[in-house]
PDB file of C-alpha atoms in Angstrom:
ATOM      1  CA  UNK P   1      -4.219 -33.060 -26.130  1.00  0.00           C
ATOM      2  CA  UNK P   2      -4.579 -35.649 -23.396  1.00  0.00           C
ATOM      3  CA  UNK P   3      -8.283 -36.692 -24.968  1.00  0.00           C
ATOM      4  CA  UNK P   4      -6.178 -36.860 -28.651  1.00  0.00           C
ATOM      5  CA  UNK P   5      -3.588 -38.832 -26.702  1.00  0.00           C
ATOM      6  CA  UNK P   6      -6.328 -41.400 -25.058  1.00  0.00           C
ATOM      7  CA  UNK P   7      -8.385 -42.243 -28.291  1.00  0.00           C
ATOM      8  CA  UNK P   8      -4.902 -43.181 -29.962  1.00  0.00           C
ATOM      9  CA  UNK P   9      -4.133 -45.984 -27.438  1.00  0.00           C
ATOM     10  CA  UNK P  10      -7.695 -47.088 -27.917  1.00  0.00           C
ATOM     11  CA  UNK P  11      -7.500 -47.774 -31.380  1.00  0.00           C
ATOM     12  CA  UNK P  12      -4.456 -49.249 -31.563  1.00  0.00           C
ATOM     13  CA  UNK P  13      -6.224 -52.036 -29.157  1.00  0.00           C
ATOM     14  CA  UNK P  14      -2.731 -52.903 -27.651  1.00  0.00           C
ATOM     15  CA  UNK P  15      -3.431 -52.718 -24.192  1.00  0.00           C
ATOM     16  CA  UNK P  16      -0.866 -55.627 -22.744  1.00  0.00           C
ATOM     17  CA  UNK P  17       1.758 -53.018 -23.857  1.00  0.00           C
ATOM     18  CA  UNK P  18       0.112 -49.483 -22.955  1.00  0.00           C
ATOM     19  CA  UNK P  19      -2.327 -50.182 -20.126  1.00  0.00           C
ATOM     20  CA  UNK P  20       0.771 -48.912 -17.806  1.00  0.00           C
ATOM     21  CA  UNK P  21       0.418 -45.771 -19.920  1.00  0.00           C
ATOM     22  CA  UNK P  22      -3.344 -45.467 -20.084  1.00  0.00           C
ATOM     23  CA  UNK P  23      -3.446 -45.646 -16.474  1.00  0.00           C
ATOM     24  CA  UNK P  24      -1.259 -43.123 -15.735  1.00  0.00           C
ATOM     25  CA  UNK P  25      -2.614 -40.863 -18.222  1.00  0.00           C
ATOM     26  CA  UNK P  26      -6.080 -41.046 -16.789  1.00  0.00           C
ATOM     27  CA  UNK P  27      -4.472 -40.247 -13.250  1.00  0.00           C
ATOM     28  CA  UNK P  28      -3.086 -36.831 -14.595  1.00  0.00           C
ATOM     29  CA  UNK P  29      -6.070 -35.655 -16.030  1.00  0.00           C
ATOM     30  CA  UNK P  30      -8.284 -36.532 -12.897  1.00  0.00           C
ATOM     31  CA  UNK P  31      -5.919 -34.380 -10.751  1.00  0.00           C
ATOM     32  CA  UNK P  32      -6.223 -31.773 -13.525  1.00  0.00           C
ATOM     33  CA  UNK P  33      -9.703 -31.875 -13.079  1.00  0.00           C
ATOM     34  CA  UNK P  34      -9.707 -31.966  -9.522  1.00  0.00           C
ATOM     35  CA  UNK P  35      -7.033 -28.967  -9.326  1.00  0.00           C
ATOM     36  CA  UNK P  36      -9.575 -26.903 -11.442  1.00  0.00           C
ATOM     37  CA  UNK P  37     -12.715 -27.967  -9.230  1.00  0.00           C
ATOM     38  CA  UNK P  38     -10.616 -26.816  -5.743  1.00  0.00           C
ATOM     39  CA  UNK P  39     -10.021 -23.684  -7.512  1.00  0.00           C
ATOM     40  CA  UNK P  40     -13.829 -22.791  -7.864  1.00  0.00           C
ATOM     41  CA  UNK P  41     -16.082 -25.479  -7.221  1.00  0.00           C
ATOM     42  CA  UNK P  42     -14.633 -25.830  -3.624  1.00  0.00           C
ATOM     43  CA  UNK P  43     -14.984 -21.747  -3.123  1.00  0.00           C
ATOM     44  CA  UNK P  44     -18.582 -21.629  -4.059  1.00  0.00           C
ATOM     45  CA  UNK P  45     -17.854 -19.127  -6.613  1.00  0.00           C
ATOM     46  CA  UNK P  46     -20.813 -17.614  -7.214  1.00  0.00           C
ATOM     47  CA  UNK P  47     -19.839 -14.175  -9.429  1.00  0.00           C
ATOM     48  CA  UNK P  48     -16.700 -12.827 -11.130  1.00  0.00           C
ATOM     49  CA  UNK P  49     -16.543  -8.720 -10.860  1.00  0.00           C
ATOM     50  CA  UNK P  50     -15.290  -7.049 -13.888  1.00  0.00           C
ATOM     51  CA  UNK P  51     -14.620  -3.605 -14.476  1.00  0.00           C
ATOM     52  CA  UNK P  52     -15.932  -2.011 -17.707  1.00  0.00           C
ATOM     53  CA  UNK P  53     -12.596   0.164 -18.112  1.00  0.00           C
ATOM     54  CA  UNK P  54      -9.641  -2.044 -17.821  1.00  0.00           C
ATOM     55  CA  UNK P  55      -6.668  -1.721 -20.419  1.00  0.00           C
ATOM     56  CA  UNK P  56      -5.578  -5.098 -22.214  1.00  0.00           C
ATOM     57  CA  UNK P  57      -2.464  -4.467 -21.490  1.00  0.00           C
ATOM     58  CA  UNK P  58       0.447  -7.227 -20.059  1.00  0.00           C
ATOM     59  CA  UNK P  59      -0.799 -10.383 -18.779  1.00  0.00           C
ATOM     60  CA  UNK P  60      -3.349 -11.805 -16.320  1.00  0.00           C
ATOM     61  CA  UNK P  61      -1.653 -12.956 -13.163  1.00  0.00           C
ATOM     62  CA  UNK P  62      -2.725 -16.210 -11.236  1.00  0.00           C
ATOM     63  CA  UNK P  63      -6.416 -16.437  -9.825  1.00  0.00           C
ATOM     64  CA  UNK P  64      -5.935 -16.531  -5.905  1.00  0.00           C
ATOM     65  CA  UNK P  65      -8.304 -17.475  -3.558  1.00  0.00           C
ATOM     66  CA  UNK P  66      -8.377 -17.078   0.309  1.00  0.00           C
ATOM     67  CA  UNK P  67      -8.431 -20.131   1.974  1.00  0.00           C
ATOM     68  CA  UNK P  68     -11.920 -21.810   2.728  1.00  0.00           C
ATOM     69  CA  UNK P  69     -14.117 -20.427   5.449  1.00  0.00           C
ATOM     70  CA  UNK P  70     -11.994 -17.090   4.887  1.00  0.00           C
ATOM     71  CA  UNK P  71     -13.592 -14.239   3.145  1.00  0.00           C
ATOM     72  CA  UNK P  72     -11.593 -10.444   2.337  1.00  0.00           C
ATOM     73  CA  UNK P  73     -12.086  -8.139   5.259  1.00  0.00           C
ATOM     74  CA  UNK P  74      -9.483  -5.806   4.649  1.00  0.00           C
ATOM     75  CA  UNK P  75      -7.259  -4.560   0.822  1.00  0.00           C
ATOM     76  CA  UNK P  76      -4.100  -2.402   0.530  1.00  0.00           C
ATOM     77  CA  UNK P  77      -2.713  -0.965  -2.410  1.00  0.00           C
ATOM     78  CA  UNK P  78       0.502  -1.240  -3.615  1.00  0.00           C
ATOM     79  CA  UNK P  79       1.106   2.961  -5.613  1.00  0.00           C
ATOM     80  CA  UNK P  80       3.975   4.224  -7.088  1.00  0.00           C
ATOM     81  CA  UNK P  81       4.132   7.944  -6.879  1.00  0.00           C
ATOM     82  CA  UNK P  82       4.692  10.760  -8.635  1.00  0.00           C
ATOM     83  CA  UNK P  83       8.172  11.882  -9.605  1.00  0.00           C
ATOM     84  CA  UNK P  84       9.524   8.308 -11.971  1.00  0.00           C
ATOM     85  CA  UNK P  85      10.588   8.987 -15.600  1.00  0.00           C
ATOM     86  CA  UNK P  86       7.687   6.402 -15.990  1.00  0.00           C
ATOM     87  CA  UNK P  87       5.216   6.195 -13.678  1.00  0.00           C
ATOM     88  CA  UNK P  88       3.309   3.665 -13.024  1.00  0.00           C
ATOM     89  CA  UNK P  89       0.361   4.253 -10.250  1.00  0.00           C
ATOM     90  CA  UNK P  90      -0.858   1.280  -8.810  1.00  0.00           C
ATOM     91  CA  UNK P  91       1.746  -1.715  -8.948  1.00  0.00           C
ATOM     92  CA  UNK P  92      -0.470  -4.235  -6.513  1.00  0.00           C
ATOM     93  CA  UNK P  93      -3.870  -4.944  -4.502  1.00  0.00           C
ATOM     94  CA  UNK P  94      -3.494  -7.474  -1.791  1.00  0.00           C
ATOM     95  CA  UNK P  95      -6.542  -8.252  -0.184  1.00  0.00           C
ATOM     96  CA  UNK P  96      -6.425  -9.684   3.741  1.00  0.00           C
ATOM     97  CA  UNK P  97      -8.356 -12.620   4.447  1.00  0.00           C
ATOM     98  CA  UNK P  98     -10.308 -13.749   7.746  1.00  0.00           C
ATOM     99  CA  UNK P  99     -12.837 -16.350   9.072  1.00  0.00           C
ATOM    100  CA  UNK P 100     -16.309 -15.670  10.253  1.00  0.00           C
ATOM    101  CA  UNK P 101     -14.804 -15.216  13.594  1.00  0.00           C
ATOM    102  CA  UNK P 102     -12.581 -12.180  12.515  1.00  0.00           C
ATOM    103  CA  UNK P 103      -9.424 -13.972  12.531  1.00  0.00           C
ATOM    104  CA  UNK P 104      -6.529 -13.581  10.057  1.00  0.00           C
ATOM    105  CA  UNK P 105      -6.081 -16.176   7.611  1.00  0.00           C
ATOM    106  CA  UNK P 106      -3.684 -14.878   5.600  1.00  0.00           C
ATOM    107  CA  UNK P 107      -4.073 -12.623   2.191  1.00  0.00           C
ATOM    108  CA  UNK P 108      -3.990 -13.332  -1.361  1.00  0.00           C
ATOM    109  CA  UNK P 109      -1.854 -10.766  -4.293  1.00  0.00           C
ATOM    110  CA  UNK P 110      -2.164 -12.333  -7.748  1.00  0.00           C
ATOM    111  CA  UNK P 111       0.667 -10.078  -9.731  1.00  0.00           C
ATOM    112  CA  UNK P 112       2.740  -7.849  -7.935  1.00  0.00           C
ATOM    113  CA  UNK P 113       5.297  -5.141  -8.916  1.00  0.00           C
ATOM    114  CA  UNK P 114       8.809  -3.586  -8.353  1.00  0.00           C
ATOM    115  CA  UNK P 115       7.550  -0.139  -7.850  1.00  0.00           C
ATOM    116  CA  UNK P 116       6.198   1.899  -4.487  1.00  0.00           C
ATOM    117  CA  UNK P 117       4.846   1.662  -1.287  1.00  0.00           C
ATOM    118  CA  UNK P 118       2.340   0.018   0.536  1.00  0.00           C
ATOM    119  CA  UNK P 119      -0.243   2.439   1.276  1.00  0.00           C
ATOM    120  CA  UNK P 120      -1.930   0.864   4.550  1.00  0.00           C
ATOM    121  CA  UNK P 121      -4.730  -1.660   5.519  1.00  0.00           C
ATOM    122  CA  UNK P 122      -8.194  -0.848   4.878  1.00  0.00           C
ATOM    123  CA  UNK P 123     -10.035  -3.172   7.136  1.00  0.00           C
ATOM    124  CA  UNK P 124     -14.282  -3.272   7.727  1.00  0.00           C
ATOM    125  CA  UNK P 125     -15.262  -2.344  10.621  1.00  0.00           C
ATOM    126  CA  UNK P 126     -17.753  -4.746  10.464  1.00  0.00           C
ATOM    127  CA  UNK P 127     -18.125  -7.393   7.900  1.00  0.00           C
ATOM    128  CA  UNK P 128     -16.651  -8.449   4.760  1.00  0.00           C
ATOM    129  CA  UNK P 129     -15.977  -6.598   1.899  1.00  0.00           C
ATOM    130  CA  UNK P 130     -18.425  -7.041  -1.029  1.00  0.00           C
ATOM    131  CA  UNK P 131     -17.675  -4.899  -4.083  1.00  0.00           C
ATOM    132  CA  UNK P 132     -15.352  -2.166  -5.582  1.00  0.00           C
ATOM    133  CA  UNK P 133     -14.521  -0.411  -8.322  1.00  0.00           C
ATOM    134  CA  UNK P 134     -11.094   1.226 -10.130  1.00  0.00           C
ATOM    135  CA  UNK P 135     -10.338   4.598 -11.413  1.00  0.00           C
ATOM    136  CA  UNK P 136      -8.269   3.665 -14.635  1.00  0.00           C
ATOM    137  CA  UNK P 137      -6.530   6.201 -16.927  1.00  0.00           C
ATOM    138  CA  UNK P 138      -7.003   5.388 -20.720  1.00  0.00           C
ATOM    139  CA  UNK P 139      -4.255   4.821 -22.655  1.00  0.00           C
ATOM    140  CA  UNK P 140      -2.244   8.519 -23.439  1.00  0.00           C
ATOM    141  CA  UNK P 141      -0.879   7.955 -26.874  1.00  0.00           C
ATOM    142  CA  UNK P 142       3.127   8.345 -27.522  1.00  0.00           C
ATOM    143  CA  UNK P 143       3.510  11.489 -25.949  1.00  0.00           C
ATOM    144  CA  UNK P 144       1.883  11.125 -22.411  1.00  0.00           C
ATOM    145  CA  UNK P 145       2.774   8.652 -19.456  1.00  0.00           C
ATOM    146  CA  UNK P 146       0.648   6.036 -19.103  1.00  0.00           C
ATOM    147  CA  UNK P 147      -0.611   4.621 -15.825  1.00  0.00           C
ATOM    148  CA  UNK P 148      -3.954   2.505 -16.240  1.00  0.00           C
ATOM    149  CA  UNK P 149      -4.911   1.529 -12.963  1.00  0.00           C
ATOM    150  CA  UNK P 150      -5.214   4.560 -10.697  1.00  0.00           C
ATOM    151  CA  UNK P 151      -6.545   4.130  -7.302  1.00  0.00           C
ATOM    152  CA  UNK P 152      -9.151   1.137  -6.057  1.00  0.00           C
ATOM    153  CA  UNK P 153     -11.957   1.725  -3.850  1.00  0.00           C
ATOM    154  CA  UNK P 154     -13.713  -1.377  -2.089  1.00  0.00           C
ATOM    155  CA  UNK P 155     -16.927  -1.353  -0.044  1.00  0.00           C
ATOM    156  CA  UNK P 156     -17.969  -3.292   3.495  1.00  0.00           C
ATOM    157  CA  UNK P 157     -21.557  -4.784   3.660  1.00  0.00           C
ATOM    158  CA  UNK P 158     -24.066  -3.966   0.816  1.00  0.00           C
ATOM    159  CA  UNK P 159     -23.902  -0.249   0.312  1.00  0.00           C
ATOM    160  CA  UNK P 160     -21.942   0.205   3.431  1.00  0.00           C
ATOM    161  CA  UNK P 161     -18.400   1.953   4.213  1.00  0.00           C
ATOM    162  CA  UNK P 162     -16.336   2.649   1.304  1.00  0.00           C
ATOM    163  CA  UNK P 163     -11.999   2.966   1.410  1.00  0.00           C
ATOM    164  CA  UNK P 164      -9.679   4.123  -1.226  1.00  0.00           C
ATOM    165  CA  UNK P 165      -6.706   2.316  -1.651  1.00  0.00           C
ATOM    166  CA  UNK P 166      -5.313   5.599  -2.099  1.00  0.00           C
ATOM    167  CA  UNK P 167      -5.896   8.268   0.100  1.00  0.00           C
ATOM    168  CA  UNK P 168      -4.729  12.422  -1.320  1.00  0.00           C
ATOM    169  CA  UNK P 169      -4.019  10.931  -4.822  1.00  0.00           C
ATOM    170  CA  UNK P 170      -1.005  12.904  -6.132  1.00  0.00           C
ATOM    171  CA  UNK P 171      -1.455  14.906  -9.406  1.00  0.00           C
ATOM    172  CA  UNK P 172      -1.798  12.110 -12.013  1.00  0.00           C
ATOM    173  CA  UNK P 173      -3.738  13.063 -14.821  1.00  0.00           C
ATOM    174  CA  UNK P 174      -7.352  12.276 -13.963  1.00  0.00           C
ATOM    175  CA  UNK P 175      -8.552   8.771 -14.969  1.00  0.00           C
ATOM    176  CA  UNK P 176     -12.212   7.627 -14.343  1.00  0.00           C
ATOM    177  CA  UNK P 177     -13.845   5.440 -12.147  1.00  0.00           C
ATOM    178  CA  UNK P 178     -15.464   2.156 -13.466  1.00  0.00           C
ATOM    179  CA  UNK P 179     -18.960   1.198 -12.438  1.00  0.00           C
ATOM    180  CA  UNK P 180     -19.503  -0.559  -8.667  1.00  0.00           C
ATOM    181  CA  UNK P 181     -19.065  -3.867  -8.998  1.00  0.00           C
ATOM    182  CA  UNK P 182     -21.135  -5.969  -6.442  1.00  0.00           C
ATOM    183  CA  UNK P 183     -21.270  -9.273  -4.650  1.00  0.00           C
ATOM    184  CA  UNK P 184     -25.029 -11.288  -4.396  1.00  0.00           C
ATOM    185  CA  UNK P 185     -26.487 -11.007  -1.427  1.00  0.00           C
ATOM    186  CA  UNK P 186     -25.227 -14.040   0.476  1.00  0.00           C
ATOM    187  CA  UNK P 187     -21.814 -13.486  -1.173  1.00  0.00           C
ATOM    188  CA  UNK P 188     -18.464 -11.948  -0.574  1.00  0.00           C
ATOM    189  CA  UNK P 189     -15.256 -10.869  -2.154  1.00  0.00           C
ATOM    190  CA  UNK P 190     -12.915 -14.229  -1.670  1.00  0.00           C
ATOM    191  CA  UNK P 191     -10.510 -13.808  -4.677  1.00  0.00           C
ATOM    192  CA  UNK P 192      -8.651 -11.606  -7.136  1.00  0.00           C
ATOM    193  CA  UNK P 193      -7.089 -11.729 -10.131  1.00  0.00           C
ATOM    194  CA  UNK P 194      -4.556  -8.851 -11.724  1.00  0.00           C
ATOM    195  CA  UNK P 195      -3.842  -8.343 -15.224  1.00  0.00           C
ATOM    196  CA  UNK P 196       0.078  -6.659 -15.019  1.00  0.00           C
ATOM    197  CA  UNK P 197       2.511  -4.789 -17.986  1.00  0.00           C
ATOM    198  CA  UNK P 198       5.480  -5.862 -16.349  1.00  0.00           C
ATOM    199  CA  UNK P 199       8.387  -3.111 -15.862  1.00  0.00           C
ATOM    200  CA  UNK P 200      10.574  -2.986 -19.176  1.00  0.00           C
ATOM    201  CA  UNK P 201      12.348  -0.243 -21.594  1.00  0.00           C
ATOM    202  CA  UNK P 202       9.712   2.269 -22.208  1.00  0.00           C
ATOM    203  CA  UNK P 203       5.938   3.250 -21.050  1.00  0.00           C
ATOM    204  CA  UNK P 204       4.723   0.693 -18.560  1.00  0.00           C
ATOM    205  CA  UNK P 205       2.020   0.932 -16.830  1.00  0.00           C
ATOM    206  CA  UNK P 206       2.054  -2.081 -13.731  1.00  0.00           C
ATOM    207  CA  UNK P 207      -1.441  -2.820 -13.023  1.00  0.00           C
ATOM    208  CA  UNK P 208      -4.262  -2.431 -16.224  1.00  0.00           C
ATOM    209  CA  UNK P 209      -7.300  -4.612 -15.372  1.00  0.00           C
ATOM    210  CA  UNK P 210      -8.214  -6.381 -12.104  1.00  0.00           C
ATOM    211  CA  UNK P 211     -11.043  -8.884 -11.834  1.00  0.00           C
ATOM    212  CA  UNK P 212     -12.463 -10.015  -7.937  1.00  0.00           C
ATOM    213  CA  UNK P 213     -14.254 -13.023  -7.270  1.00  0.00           C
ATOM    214  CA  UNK P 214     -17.573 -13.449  -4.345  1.00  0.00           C
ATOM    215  CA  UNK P 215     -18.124 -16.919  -2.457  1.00  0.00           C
ATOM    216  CA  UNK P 216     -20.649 -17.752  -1.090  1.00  0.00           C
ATOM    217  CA  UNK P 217     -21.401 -16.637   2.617  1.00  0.00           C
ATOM    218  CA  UNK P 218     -24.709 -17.227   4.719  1.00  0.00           C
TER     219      UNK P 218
END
């Protein structure tokens, strides 16, 4: 739209009267650009993790990133329990962010719901965290209470020490776990992003997809 908006005040070759405009036209889109670059570019994004089981349900939340230098060390789930007239499992992931020096830096969310309780940090011992995977429910049909998003597991180092989310998962009918998602070697997890059926009159099911991002890390 901007490019459409550009080419017009080009052809009409009236520049004593829109210059002002053309200027400040060109100065939005280069801190469009550069808002996209410092989203990704500035990271060193090197992979996006997808799971191969998500539900397109609801609506993917904002891409967050933990600040630069900082890399995920630590997750916690956000799990509604058992018990609701609609239950909705997992309602959050917020993953805790530190430097190289084991610091905190603070801790990024994407989409977060109403329901639950936080179920606890999950921090490395050592390291950063550098893949995980989900255990998703497929959709029930009309007659059966769906959930998607069950329980997340994420891993330390490359094939290191593994945490659930959610530890003694109550009775929820079984979902299954997606393939292990992995950083690169000379990458960690840095960044989410949660797709999200938000809370409304009937079957909702909270979280339905997730997607993690890896920086770069030497």
């Amino acid at each position: 739209m901007v490019h459409q908006y550009l080419i017009s005040l080009l052809e009409m070759n009236t520049f004593g009267v829109f210059l002002p405009l053309l200027a400040s036209s060109c100065l939005l889109l280069g801190v469009a650009t550069q808002d996209v670059k410092k989203g990704s570019a500035v990271r060193n994004v090197t992979q996006e993790l997808t799971i191969n089981n998500g539900v397109d349900w609801g609506d993917w939340g904002p891409i967050e990133f933990c600040d630069e230098g900082s890399f995920v060390h630590g997750f916690e789930v956000l799990f509604d329990p058992t018990g609701a007239l609609d239950e909705t499992a997992v309602n959050g992931v917020k993953l805790y962010c530190a430097n190289d020096d084991h610091y905190d830096t603070g801790y990024v969310t994407s989409t977060v719901g109403s329901s639950g309780q936080w179920q606890g940090m999950r921090v490395c011992h050592e390291g950063f965290m550098t893949g995980f995977r989900a255990e998703v429910l497929e959709p029930q049909g009309v007659v059966h209470d769906d959930v998607a998003v069950e329980n997340v597991e994420m891993q330390c180092g490359y094939n290191g020490e593994i945490f659930a989310g959610v530890l003694d998962l109550p009775k929820f009918t079984p979902g299954t776990w997606s393939d292990w998602q992995q950083c690169e070697q000379g990458s960690t997890v840095c960044g989410l992003q949660v797709r999200f059926e938000a809370v409304s009159v009937g079957d909702d099911a909270a979280t339905t997809d997730l997607s993690m991002y890896c920086c770069k890390h030497q």
